PDB file of N, CA and C in Angstrom:
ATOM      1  N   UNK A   1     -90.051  27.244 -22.101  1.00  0.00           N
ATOM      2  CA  UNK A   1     -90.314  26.175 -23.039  1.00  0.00           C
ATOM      3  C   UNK A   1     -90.108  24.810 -22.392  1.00  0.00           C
ATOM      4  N   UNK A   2     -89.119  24.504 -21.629  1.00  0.00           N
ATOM      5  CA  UNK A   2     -88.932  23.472 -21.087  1.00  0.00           C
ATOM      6  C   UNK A   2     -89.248  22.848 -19.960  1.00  0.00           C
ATOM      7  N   UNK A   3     -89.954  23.979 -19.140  1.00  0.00           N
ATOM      8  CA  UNK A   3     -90.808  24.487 -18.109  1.00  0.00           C
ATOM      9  C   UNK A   3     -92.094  23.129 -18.503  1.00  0.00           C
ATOM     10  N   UNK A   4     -92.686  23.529 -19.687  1.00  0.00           N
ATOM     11  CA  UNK A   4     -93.797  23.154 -19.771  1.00  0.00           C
ATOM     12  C   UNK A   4     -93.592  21.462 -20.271  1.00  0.00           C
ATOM     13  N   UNK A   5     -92.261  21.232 -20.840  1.00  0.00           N
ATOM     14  CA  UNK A   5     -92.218  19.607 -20.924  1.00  0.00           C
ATOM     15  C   UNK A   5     -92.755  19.055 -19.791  1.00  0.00           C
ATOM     16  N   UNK A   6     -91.236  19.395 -18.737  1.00  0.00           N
ATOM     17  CA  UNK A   6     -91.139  18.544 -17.476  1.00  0.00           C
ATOM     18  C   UNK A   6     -92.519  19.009 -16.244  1.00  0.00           C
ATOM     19  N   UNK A   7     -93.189  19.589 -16.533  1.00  0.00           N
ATOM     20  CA  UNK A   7     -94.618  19.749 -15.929  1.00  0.00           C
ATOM     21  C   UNK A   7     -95.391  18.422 -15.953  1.00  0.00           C
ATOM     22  N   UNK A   8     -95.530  18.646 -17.487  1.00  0.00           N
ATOM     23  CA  UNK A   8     -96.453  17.469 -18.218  1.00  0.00           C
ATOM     24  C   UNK A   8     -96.196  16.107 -18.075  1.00  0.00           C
ATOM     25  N   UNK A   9     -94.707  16.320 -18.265  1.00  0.00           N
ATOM     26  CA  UNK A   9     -94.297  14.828 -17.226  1.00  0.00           C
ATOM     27  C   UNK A   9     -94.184  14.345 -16.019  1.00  0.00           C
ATOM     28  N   UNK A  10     -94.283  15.394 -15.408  1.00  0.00           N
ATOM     29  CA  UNK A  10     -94.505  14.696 -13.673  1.00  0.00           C
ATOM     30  C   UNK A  10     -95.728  15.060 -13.312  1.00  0.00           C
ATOM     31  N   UNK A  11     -96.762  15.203 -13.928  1.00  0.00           N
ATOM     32  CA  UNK A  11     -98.110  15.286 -14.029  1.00  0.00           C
ATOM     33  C   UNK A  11     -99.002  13.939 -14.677  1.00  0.00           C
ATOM     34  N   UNK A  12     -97.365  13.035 -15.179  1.00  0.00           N
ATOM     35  CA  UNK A  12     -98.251  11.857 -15.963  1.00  0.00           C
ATOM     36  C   UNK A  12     -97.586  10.554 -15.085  1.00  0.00           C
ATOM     37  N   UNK A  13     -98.450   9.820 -14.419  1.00  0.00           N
ATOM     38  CA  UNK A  13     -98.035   8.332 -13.716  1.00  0.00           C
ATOM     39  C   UNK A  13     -97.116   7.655 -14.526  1.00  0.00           C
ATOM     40  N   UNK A  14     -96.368   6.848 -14.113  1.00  0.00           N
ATOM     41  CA  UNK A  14     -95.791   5.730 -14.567  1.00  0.00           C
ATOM     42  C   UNK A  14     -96.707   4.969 -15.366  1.00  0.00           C
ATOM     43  N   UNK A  15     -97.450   4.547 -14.761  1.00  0.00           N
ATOM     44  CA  UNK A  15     -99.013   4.130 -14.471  1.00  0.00           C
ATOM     45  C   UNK A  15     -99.599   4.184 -15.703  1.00  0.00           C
ATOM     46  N   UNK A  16     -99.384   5.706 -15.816  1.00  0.00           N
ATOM     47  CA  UNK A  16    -100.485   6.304 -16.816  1.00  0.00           C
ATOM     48  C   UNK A  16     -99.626   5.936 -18.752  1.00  0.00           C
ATOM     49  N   UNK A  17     -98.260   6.047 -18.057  1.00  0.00           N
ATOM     50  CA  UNK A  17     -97.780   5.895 -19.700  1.00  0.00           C
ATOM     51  C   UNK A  17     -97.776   4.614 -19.870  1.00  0.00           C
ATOM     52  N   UNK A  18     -97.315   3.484 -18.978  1.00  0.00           N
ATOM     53  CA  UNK A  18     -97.669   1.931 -19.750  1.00  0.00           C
ATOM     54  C   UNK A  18     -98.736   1.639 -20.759  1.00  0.00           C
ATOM     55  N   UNK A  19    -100.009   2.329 -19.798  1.00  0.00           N
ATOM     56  CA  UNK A  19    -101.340   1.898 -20.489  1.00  0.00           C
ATOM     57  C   UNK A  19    -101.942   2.572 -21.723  1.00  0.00           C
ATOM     58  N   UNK A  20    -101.350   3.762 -21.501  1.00  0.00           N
ATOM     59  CA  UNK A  20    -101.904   4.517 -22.738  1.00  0.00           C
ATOM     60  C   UNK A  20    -100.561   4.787 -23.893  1.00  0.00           C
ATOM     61  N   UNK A  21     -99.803   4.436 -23.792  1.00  0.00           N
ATOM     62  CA  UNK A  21     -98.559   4.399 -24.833  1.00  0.00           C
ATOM     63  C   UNK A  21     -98.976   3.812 -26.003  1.00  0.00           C
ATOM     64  N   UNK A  22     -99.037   5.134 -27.468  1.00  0.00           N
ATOM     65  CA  UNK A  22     -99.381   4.462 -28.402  1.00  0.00           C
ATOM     66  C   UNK A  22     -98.494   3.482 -28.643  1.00  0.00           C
ATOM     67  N   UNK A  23     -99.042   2.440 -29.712  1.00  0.00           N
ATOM     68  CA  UNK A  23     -98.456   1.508 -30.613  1.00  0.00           C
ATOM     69  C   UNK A  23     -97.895   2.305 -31.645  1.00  0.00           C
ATOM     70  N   UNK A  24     -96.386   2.691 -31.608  1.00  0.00           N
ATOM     71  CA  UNK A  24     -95.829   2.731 -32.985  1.00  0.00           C
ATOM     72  C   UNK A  24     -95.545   2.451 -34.250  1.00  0.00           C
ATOM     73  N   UNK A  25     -96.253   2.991 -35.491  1.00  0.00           N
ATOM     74  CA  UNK A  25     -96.002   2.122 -37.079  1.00  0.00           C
ATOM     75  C   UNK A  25     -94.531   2.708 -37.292  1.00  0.00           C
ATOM     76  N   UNK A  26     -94.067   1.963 -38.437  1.00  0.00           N
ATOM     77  CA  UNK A  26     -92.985   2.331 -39.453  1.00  0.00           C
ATOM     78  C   UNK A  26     -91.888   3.353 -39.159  1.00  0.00           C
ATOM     79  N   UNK A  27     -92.931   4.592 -39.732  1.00  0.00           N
ATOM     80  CA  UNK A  27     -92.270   6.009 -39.905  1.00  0.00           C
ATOM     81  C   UNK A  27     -91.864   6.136 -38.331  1.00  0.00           C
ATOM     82  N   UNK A  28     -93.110   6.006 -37.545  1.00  0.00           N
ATOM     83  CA  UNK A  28     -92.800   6.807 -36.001  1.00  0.00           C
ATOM     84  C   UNK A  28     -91.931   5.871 -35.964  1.00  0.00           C
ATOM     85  N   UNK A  29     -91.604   4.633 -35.886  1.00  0.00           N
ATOM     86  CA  UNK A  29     -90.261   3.901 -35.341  1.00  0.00           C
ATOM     87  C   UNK A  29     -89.047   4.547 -35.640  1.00  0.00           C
ATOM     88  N   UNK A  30     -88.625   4.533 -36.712  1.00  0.00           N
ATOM     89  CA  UNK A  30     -88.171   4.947 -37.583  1.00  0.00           C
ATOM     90  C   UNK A  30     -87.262   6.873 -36.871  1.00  0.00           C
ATOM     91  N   UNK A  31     -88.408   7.261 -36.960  1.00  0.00           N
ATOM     92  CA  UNK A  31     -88.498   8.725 -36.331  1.00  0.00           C
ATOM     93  C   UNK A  31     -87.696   8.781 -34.730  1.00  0.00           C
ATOM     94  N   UNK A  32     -88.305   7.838 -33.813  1.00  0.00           N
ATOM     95  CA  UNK A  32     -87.871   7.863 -32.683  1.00  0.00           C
ATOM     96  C   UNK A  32     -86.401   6.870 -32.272  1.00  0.00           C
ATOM     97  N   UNK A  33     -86.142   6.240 -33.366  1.00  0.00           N
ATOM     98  CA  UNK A  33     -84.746   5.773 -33.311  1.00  0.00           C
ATOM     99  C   UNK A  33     -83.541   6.691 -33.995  1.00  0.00           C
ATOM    100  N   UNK A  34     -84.193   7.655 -34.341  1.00  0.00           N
ATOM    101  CA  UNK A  34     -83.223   8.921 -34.754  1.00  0.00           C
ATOM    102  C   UNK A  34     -83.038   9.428 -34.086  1.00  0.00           C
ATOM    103  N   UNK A  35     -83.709  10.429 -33.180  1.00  0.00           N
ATOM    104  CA  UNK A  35     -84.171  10.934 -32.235  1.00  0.00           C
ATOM    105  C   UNK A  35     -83.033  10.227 -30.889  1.00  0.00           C
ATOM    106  N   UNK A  36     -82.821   8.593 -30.820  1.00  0.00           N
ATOM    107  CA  UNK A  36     -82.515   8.291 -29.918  1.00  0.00           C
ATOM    108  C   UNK A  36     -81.369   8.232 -29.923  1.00  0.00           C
ATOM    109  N   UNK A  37     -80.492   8.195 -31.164  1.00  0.00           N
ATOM    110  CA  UNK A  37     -79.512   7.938 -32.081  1.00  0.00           C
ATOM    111  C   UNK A  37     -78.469   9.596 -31.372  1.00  0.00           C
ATOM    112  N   UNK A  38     -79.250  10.616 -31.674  1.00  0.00           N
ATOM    113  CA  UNK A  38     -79.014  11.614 -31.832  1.00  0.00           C
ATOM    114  C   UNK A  38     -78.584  12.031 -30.291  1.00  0.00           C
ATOM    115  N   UNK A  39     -79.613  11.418 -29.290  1.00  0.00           N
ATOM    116  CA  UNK A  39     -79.618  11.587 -27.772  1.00  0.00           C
ATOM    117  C   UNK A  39     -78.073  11.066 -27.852  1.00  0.00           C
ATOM    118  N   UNK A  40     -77.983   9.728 -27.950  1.00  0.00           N
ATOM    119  CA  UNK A  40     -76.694   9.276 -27.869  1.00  0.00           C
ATOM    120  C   UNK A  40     -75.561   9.941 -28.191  1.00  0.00           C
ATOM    121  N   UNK A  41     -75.532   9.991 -29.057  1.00  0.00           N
ATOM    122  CA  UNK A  41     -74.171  11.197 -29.578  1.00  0.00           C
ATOM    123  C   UNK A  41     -74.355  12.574 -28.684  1.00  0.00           C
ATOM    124  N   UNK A  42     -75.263  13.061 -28.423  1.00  0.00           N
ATOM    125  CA  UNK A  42     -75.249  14.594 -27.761  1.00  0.00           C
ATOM    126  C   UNK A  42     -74.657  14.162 -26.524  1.00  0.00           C
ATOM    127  N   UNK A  43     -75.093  12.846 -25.395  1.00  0.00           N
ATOM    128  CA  UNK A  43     -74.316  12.856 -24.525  1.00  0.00           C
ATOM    129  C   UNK A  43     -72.854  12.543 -24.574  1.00  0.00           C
ATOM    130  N   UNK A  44     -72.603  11.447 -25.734  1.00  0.00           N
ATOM    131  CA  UNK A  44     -71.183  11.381 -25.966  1.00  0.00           C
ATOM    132  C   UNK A  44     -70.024  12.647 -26.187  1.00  0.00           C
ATOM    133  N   UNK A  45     -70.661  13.469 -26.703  1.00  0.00           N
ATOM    134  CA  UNK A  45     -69.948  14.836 -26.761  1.00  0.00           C
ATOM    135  C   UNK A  45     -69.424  15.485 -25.289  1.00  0.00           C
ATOM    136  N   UNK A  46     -70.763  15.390 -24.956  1.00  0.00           N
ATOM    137  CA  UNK A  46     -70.450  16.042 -23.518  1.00  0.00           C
ATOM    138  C   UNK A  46     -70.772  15.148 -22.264  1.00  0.00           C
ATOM    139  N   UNK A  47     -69.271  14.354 -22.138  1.00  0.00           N
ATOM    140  CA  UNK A  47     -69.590  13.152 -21.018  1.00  0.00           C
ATOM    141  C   UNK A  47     -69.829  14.074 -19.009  1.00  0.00           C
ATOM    142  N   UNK A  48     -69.495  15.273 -19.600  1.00  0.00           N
ATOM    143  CA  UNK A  48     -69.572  16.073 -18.022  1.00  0.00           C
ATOM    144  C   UNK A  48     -70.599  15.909 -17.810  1.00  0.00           C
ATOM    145  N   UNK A  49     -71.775  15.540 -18.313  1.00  0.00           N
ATOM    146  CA  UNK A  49     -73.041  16.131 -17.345  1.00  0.00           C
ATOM    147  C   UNK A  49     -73.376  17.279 -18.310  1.00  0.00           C
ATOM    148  N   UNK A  50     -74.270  17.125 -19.290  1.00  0.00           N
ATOM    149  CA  UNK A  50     -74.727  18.081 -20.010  1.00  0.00           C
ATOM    150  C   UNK A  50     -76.011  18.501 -18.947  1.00  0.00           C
ATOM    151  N   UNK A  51     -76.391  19.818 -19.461  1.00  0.00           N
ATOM    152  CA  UNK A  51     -77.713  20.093 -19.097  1.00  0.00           C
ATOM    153  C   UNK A  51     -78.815  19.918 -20.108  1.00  0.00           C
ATOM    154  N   UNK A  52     -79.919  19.487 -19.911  1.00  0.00           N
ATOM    155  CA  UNK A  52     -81.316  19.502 -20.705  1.00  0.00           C
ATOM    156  C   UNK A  52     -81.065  20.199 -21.635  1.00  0.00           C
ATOM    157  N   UNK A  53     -80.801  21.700 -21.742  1.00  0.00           N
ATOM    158  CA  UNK A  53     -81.443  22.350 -22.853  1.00  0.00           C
ATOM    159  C   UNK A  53     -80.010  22.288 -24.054  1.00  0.00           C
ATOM    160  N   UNK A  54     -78.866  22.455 -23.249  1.00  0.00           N
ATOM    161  CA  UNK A  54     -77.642  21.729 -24.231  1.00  0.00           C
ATOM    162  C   UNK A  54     -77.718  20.711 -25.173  1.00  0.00           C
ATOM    163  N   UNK A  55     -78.286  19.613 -24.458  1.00  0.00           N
ATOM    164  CA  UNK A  55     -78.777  17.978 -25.084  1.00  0.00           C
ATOM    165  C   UNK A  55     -80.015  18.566 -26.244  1.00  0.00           C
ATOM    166  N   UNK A  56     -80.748  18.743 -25.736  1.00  0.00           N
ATOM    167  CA  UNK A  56     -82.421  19.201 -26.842  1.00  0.00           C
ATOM    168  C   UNK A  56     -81.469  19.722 -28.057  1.00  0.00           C
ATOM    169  N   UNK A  57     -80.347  21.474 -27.797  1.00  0.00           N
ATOM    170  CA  UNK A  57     -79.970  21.685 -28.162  1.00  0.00           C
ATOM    171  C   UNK A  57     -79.571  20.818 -29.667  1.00  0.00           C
ATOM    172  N   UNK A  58     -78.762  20.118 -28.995  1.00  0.00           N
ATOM    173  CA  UNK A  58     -77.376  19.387 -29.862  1.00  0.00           C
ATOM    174  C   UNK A  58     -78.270  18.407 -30.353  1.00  0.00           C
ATOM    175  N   UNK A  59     -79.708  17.951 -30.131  1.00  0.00           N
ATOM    176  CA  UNK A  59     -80.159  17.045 -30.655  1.00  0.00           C
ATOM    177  C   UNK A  59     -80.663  17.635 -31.375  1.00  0.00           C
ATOM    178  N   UNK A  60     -81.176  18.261 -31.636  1.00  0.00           N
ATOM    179  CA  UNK A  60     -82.010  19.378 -32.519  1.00  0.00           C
ATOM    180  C   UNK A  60     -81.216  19.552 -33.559  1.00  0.00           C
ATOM    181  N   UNK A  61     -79.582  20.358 -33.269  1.00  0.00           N
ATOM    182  CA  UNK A  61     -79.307  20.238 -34.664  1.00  0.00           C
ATOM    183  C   UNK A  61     -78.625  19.216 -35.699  1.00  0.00           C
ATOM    184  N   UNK A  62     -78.396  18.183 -34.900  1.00  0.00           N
ATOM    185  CA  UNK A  62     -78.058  16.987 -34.850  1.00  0.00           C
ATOM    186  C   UNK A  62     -79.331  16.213 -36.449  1.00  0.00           C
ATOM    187  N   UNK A  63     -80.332  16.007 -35.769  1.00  0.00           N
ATOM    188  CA  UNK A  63     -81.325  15.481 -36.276  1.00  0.00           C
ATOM    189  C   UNK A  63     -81.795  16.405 -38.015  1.00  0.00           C
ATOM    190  N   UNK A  64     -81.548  17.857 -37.735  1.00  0.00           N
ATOM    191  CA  UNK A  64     -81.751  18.277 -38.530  1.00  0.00           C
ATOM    192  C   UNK A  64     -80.506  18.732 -39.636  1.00  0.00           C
ATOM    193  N   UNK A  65     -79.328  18.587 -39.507  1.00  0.00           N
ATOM    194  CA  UNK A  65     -78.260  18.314 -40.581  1.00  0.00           C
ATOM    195  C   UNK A  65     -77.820  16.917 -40.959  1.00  0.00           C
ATOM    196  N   UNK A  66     -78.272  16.194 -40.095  1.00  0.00           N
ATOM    197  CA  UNK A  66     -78.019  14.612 -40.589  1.00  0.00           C
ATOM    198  C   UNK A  66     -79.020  13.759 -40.941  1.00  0.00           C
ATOM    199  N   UNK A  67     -80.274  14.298 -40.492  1.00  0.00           N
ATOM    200  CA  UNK A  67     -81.502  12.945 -40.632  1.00  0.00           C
ATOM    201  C   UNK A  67     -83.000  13.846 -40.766  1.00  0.00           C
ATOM    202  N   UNK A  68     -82.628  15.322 -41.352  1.00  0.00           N
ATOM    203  CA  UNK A  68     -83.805  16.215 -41.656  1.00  0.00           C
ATOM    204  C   UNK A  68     -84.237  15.316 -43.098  1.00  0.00           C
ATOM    205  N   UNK A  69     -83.949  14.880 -43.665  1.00  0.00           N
ATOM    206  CA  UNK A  69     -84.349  14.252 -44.920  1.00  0.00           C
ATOM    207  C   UNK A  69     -85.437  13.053 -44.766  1.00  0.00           C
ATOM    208  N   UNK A  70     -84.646  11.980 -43.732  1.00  0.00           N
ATOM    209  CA  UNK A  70     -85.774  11.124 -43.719  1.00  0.00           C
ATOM    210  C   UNK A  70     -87.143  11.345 -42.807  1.00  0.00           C
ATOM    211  N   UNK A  71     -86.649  12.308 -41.425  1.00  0.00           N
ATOM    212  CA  UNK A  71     -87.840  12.868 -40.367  1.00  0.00           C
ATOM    213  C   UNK A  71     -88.933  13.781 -41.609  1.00  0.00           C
ATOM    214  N   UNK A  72     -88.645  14.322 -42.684  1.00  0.00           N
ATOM    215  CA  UNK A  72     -89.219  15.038 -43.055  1.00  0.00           C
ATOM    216  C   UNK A  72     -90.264  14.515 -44.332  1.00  0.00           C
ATOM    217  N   UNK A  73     -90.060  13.222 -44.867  1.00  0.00           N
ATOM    218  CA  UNK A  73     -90.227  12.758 -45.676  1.00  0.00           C
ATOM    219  C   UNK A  73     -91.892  12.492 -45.284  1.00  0.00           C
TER     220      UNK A  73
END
């Protein structure tokens, strides 16, 4: 599963995301400051050096017992 993230991302330029990076409305703002919210705290938990799928992990359930209400709306 995670295989296929980090593919897709080192398959995409620097380059390539400046220019084509959508413009975010509202909700997606909204959405991805949860999301970032959530990153934050997962590393705060684990200041060792988490691994990727720990972090996704803890963000995952993170997002979905605290902020499944408004992502879902």
């Amino acid at each position: 599963m995670f295989r296929g993230i980090s593919g897709a991302a080192q398959q995409t330029s620097q380059s390539d995301v400046s220019t084509t990076a959508p413009v975010l409305k509202g909700g997606e703002q909204r959405s991805w400051a949860i999301v970032e919210d959530a990153m934050r705290a997962a590393v705060e938990q684990r200041k060792q050096g988490p691994f990727f799928e720990e972090v996704y992990r803890r963000v995952y359930i993170f997002v979905l017992q605290r902020k499944g209400d408004v992502v879902y709306q």
